Short mmCIF file of C-alpha atoms and ligand atoms in Angstrom, two decimals:
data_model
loop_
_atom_site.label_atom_id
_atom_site.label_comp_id
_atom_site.label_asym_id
_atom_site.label_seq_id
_atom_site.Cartn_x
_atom_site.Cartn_y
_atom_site.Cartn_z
CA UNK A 801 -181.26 -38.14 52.69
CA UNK A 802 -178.81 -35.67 54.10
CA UNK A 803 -176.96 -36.99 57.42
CA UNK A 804 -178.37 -35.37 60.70
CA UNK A 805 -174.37 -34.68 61.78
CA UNK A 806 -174.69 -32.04 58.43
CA UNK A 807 -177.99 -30.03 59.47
CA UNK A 808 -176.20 -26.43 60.32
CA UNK A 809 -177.40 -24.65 63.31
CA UNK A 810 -177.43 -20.92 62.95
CA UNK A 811 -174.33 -18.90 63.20
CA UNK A 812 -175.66 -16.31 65.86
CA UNK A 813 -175.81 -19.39 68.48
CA UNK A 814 -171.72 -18.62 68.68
CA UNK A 815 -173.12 -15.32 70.41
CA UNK A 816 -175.10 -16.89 73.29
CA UNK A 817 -173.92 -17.72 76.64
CA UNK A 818 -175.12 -19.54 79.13
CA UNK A 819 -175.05 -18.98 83.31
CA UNK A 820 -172.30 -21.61 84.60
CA UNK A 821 -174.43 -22.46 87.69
CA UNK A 822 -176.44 -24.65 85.86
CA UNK A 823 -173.28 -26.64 83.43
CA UNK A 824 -171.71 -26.80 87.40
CA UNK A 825 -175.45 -28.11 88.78
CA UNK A 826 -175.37 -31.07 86.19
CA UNK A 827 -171.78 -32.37 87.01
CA UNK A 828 -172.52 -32.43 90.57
CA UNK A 829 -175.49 -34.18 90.00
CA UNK A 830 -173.55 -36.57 88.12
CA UNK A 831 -171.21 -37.11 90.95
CA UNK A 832 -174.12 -37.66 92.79
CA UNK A 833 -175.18 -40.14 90.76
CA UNK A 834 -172.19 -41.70 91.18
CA UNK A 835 -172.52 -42.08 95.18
CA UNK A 836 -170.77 -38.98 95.80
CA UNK A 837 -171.39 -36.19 98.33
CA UNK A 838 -172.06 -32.78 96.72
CA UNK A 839 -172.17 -29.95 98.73
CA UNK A 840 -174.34 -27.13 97.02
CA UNK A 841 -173.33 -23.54 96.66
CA UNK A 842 -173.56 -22.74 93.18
CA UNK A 843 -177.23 -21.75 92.90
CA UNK A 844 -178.52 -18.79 93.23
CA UNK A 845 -182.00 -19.30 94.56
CA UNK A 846 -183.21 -19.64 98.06
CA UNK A 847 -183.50 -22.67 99.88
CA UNK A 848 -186.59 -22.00 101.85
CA UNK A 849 -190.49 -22.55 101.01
CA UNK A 850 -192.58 -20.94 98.44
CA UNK A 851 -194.68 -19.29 101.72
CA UNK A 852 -197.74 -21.56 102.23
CA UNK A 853 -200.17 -18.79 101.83
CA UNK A 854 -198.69 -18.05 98.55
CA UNK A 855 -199.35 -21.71 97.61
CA UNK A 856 -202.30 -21.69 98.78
CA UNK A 857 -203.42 -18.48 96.73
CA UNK A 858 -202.25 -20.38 93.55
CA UNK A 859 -204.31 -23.96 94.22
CA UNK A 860 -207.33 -21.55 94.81
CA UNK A 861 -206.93 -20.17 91.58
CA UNK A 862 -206.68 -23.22 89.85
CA UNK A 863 -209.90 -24.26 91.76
CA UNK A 864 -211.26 -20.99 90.45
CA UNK A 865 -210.68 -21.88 86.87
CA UNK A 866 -207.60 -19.25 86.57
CA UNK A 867 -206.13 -22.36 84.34
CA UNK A 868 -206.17 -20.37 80.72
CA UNK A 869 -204.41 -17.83 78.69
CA UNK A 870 -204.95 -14.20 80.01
CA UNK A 871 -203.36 -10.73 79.16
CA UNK A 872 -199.56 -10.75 77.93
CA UNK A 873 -198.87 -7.96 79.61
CA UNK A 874 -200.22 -9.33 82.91
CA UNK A 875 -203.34 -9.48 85.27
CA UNK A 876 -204.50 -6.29 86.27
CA UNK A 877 -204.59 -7.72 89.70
CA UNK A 878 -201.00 -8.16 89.79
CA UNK A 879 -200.01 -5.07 87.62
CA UNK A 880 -201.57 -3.15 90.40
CA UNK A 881 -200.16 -4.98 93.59
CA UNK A 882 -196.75 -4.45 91.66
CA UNK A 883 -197.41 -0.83 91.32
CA UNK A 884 -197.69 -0.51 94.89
CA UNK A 885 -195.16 -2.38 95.91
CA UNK A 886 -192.68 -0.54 93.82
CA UNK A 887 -193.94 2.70 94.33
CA UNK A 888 -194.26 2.11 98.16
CA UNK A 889 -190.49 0.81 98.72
CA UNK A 890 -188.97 2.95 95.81
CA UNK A 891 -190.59 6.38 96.97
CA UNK A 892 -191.84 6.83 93.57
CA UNK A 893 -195.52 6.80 91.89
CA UNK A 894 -195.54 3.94 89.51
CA UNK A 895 -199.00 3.67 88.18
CA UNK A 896 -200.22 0.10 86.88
CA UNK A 897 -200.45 0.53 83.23
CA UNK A 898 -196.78 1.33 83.94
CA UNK A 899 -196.05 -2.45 85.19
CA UNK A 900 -195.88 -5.47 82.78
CA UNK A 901 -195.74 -8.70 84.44
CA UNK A 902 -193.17 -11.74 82.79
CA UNK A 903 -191.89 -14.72 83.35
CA UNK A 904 -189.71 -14.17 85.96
CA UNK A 905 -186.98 -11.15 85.77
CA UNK A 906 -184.90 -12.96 82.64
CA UNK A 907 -187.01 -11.90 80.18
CA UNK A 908 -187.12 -8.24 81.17
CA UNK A 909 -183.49 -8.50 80.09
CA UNK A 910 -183.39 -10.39 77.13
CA UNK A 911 -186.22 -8.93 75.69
CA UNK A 912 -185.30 -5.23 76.39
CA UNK A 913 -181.81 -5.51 75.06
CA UNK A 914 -183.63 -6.72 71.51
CA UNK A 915 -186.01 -4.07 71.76
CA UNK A 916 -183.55 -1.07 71.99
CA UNK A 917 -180.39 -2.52 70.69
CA UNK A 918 -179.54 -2.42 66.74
CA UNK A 919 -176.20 -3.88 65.73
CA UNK A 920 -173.37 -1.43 66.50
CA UNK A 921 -175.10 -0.26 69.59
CA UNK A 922 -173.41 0.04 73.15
CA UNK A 923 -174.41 -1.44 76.50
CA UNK A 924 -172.78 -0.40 79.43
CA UNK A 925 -172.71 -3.71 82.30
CA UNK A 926 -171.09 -4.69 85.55
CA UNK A 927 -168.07 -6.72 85.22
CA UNK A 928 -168.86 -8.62 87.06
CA UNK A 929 -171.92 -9.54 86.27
CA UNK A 930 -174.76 -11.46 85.96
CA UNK A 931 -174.28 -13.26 82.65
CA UNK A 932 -176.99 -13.33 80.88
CA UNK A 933 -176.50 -9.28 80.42
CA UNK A 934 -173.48 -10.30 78.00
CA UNK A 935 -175.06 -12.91 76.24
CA UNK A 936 -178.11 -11.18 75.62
CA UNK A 937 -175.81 -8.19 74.49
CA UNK A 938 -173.70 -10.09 71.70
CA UNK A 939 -176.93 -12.20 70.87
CA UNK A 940 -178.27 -9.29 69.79
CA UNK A 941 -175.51 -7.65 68.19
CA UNK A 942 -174.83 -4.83 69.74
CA UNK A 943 -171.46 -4.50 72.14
CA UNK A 944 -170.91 -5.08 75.22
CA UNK A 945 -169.10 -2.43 77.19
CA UNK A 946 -168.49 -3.53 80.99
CA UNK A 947 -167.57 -1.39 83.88
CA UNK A 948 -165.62 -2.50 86.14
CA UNK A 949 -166.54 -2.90 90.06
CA UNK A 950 -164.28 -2.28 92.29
CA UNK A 951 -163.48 -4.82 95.00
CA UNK A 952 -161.70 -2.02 97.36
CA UNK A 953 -165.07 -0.18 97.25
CA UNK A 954 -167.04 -3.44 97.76
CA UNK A 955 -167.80 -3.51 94.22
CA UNK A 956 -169.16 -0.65 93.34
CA UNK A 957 -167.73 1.37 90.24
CA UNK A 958 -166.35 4.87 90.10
CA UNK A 959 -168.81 7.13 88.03
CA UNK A 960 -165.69 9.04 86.23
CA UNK A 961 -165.47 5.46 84.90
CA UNK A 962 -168.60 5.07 84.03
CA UNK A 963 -168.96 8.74 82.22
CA UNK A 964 -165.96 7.84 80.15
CA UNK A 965 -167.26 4.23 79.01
CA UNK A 966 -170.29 6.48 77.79
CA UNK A 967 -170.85 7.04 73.61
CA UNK A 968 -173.20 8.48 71.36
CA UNK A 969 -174.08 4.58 70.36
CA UNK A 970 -174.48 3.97 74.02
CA UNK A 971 -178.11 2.56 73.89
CA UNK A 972 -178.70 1.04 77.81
CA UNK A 973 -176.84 1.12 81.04
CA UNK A 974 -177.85 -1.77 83.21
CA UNK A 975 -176.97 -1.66 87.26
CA UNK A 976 -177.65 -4.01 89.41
CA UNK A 977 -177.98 -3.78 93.12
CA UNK A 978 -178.17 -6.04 95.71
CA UNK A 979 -175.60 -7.38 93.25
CA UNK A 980 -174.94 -10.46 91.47
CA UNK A 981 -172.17 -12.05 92.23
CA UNK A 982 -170.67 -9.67 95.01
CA UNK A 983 -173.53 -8.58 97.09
CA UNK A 984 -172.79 -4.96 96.42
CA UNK A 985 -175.30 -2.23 97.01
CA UNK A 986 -174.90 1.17 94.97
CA UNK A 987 -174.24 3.64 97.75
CA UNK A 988 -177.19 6.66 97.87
CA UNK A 989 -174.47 9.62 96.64
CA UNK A 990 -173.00 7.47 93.68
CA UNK A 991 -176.27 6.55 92.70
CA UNK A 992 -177.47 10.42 92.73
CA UNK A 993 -173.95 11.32 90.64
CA UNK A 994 -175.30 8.55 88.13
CA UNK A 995 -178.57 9.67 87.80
CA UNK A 996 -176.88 13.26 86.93
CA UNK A 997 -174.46 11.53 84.32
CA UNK A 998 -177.25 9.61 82.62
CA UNK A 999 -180.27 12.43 82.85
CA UNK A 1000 -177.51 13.58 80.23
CA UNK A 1001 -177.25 10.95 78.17
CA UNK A 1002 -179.48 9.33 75.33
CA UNK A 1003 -179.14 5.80 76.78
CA UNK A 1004 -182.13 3.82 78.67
CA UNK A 1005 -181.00 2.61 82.20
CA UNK A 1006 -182.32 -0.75 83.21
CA UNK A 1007 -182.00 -1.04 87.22
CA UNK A 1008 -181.85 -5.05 87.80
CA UNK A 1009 -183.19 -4.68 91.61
CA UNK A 1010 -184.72 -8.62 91.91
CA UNK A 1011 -182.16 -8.39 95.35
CA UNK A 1012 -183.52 -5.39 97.03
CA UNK A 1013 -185.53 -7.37 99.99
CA UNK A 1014 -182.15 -8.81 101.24
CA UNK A 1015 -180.12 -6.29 102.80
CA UNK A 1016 -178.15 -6.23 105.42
CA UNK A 1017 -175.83 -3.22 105.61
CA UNK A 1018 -177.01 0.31 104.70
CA UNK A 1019 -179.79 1.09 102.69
CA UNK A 1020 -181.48 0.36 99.44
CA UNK A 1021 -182.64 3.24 97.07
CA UNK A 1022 -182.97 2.84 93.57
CA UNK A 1023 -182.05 5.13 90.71
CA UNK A 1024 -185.87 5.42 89.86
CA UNK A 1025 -186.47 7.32 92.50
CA UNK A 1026 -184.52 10.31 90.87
CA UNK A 1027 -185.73 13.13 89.09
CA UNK A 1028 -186.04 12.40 85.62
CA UNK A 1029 -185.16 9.31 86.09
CA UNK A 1030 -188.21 6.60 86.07
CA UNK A 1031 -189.32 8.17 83.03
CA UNK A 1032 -185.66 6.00 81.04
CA UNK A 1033 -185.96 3.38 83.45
CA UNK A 1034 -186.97 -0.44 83.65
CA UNK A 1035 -187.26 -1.01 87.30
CA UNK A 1036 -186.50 -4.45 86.90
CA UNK A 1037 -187.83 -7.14 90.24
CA UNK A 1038 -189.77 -10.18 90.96
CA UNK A 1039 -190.67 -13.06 93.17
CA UNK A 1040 -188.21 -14.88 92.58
CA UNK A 1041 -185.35 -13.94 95.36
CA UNK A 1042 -187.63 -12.18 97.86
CA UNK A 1043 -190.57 -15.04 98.29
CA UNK A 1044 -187.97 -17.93 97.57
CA UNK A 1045 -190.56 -18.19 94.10
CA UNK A 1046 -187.55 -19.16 91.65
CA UNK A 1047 -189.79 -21.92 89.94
CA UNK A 1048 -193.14 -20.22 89.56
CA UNK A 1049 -191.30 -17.80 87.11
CA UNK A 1050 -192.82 -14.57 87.25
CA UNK A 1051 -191.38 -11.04 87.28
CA UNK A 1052 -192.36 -7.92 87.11
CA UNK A 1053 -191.28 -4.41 85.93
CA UNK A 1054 -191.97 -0.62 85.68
CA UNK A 1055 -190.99 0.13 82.10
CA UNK A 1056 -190.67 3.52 80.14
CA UNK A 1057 -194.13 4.19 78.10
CA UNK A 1058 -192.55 3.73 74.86
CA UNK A 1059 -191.31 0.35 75.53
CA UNK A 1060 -194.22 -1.06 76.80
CA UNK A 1061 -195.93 -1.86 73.60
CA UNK A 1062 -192.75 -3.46 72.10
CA UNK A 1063 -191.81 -5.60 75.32
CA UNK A 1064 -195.47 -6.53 75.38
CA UNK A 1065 -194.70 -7.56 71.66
CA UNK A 1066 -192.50 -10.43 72.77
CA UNK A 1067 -194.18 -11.35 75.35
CA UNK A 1068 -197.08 -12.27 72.66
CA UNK A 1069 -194.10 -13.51 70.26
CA UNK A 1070 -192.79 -16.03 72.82
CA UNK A 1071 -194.34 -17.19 75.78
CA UNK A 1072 -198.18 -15.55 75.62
CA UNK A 1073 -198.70 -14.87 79.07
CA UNK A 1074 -197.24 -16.30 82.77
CA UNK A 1075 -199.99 -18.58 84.57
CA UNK A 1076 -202.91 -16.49 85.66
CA UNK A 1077 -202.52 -18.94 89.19
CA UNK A 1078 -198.81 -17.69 89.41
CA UNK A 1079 -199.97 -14.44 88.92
CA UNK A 1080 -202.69 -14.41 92.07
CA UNK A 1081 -200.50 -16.47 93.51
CA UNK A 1082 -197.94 -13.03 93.10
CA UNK A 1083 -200.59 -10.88 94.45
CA UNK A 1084 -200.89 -13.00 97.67
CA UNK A 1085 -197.53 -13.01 98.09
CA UNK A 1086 -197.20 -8.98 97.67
CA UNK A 1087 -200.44 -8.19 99.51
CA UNK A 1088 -200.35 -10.84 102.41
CA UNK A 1089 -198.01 -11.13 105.56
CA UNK A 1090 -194.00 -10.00 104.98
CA UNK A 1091 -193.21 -12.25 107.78
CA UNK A 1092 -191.56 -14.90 105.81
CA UNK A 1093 -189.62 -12.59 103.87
CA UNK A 1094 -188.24 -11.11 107.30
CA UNK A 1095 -187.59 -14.62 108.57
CA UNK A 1096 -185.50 -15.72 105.42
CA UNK A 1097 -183.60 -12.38 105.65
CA UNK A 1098 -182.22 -13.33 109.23
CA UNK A 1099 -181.49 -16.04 108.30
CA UNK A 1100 -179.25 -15.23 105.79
CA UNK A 1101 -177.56 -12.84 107.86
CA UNK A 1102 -176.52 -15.08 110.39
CA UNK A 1103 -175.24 -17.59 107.17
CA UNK A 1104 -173.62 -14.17 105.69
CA UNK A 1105 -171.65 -14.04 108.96
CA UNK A 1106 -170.51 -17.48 109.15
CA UNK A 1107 -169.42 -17.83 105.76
CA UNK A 1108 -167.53 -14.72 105.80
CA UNK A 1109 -165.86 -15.04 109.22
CA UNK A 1110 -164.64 -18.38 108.23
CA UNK A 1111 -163.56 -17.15 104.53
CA UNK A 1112 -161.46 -14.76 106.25
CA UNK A 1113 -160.10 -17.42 108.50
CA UNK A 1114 -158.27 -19.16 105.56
CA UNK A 1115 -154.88 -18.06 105.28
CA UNK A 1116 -154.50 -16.81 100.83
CA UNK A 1117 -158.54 -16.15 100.99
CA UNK A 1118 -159.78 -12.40 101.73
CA UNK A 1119 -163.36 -11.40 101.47
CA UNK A 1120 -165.13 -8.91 101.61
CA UNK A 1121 -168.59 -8.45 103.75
CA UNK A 1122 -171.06 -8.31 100.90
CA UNK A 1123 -174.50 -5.76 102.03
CA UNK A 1124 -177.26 -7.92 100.15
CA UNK A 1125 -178.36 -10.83 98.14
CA UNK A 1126 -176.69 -14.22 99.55
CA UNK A 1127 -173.24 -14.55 98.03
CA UNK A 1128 -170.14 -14.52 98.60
CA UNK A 1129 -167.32 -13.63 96.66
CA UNK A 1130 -163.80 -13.98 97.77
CA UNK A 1131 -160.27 -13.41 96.44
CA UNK A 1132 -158.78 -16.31 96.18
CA UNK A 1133 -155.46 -14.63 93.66
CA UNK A 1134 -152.81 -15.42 96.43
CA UNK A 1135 -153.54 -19.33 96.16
CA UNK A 1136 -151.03 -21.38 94.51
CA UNK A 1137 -153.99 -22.39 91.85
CA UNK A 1138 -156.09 -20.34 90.00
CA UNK A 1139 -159.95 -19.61 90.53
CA UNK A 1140 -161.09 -21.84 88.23
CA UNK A 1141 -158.79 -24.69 88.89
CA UNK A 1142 -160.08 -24.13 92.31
CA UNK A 1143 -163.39 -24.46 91.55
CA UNK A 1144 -162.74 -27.80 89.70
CA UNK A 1145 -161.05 -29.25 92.07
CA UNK A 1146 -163.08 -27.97 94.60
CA UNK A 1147 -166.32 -29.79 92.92
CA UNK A 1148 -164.34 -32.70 91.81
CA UNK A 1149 -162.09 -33.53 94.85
CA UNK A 1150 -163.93 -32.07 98.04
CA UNK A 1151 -167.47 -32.46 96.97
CA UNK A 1152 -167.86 -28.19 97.25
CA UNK A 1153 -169.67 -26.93 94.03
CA UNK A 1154 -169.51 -23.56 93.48
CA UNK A 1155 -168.74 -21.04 90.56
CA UNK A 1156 -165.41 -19.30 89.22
CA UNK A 1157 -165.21 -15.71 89.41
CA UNK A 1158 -164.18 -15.96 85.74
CA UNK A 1159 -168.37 -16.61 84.57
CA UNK A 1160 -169.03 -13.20 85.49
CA UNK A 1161 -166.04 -11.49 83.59
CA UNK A 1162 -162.88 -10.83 83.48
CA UNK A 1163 -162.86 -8.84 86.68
CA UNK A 1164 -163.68 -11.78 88.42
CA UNK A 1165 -161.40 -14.19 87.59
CA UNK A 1166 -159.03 -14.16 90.89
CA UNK A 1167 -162.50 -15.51 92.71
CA UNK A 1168 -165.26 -17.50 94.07
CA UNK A 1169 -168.19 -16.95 93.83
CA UNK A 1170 -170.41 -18.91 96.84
CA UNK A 1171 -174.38 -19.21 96.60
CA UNK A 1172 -175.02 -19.39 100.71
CA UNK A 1173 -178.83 -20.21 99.87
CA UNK A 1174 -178.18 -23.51 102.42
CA UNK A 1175 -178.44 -24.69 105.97
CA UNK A 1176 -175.58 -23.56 108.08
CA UNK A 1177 -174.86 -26.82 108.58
CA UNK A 1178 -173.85 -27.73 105.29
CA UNK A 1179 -171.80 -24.36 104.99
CA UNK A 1180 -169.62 -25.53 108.01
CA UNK A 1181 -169.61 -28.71 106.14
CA UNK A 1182 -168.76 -26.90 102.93
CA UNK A 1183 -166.00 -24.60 104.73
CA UNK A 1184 -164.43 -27.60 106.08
CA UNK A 1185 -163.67 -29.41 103.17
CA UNK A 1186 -162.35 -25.72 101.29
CA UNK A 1187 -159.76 -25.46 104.00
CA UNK A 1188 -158.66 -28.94 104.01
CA UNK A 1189 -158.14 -28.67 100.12
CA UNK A 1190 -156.26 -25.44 100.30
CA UNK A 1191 -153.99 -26.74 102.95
CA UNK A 1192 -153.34 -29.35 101.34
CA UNK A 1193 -152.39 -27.35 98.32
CA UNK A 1194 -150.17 -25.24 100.83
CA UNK A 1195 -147.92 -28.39 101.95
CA UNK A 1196 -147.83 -29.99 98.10
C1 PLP B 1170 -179.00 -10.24 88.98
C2 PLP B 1170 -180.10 -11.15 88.54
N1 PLP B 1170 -181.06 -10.66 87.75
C3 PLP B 1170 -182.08 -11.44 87.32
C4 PLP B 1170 -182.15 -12.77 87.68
C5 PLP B 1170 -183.27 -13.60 87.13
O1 PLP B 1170 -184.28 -13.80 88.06
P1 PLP B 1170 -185.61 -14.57 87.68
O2 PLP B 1170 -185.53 -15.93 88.34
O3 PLP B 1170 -186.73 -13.76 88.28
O4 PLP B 1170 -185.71 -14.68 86.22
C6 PLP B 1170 -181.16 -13.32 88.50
C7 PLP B 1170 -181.20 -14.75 88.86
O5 PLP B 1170 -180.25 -15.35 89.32
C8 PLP B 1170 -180.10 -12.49 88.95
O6 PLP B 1170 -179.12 -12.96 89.73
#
């Protein structure tokens, strides 16, 4: 019988990443394990309630026999309360067959990367970035081209850049605002110069906007909303972020016509269908009271100023005041140490976990990034123990 240790896995596995909140979440929990206190700010998911209407939507469903397989591309219930929701805060008319409903905002990504990308292809990406928008581009074979943000334009990049990063093999163009890592937010005039660039281009633009409901500075608009553009677009959002719904796993986006069917494909090829309670669980949470939603957002705001104020109070750290979603991500490239030494010693000395700059590319390897989805206690805690390490690095 041939030894397990000799079973080969396949060869495209050396192409897929992984997000380094969770490898980060597991040694911290083995600290914990260990007695030690672990002060959380690597994960990026809010720390408040699933709403208890919400909740209560989804154990009525169950009650209700919604316990079975249903559409793949989603409930018509919650295609349409999507469809209004988008087309009510984007300005645009998204119509319902237009909406395909998944679980959670992941596979929007994954799967629309396989469905436009053959090998050879180009996909244009924040650096940084959220992860999985690199692994999902070399898993499939095609390249990954990032564009840089800009730090001294709280990240945002320059459009000449982007223009010249362009090719006839470029296939998509994914932006993401409220963004992930920096907080970022696309400003209105670069994101009509885009839509210009791109209206010119053959590639698909996928708009990752699963941030828009927390913003604190200046305004959201999405490139959807410009002419010509919904019609290239996956408008790419979810539950997750804005109803603190991270576990229930559902998503939801307005895609292109000719991509339906294929995404839809998938969806039938992988997971079936998301919960039919998630889904009217979704639909409560779109349709009913926005209260909670407001609640969490001033919340984070007063978190976003403590954080930052006290960032800025440590002498090597500068940071700048991110406009949405709830991180952080300072410089730390005047330290004596390196960002990801930091962040190890950070986790493994002071009890702080949070992420290196360096998992969301190169461009972010002189920083931190910190998840402030946590009471503002244990951010004062957290910011304590940070500037006791780094002055202690200061006098060594
Ligand atoms: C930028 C970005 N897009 C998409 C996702 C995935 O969200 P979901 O939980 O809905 O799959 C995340 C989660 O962290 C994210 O940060």
């Amino acid at each position: 019988m041939t030894e397990v240790a000799a079973l080969r896995l396949a060869a495209s596995l050396n192409r897929l990443g992984t997000e380094s909140a969770f490898s980060v979440l597991a040694r911290a929990r083995e600290l914990e394990r260990e007695g030690r206190d672990v002060i959380h700010l690597e994960i990026g998911e809010p720390d408040f309630d699933t709403p208890a209407h919400v909740c209560e939507a989804a154990y009525a469903a169950m009650r209700a026999g919604h316990t079975h397989y249903c559409p793949a591309a989603g409930m018509p219930e919650l295609r349409e309360a999507a469809a209004a929701y988008l087309s009510s805060s984007r300005g645009i008319d998204v119509r319902s067959e237009q909406v395909l409903i998944a679980n959670g905002a992941k596979p929007f990504l994954f799967f629309t990367i396989l469905a436009v990308c053959d090998p050879g292809d180009e996909v244009v990406y924040p650096d940084p970035g959220f992860p999985i928008y690199e692994s999902a581009i070399s898993w499939a074979g095609a390249v990954p081209v990032p564009l840089a943000l800009h730090e001294e334009k709280d990240f945002v990049f320059d459009v000449g850049e982007l223009e010249a990063r362009l090719s006839p093999r470029t296939k998509l163009v994914i932006l993401n605002a409220p963004h992930n890592p920096t907080g970022g937010l696309i400003d209105a005039s670069t994101l009509d110069e885009t839509a210009l660039l791109l209206q010119e281009s053959d590639a698909w633009v996928l708009s990752d906007e699963v941030y828009w409901r927390l913003v604190y500075d200046g305004e959201f608009t999405s490139i959807a909303s410009r002419q010509g553009m919904l019609e290239r677009t996956i408008l790419l959002d979810g539950l997750s972020k804005a109803y603190a719904m991270t576990g229930w796993r559902c998503g939801f986006a307005a895609v292109p016509e000719p991509l339906s069917d294929p995404l839809v494909r998938f969806f039938v090829n992988s997971t079936s269908c998301v919960p039919p309670f998630v889904q009217l669980a979704g639909v409560a949470a779109l349709n009913g009271p926005q209260d909670p939603v407001e609640a969490m957002l001033d919340e984070f705001r007063s978190r976003r100023r403590l954080v930052i104020d006290r960032l800025n109070d440590i002498p090597g750290i500068s940071c700048r005041r991110p406009a949405g979603a709830f991180y952080a991500f300072p410089n730390v490239g005047s330290l004596p140490v390196c960002a990801d030494e930091l962040a190890s010693r950070l986790l493994e000395e002071a009890g702080v976990a949070l992420l290196a700059g360096s998992a969301f590319g190169q461009i972010g390897r002189d920083h931190l990034r910190i998840s402030y989805a946590n009471s503002q206690t244990n951010l004062e805690r957290a910011l304590d123990r940070i500037t006791g390490l780094i002055d202690g690095l200061a006098q060594s």
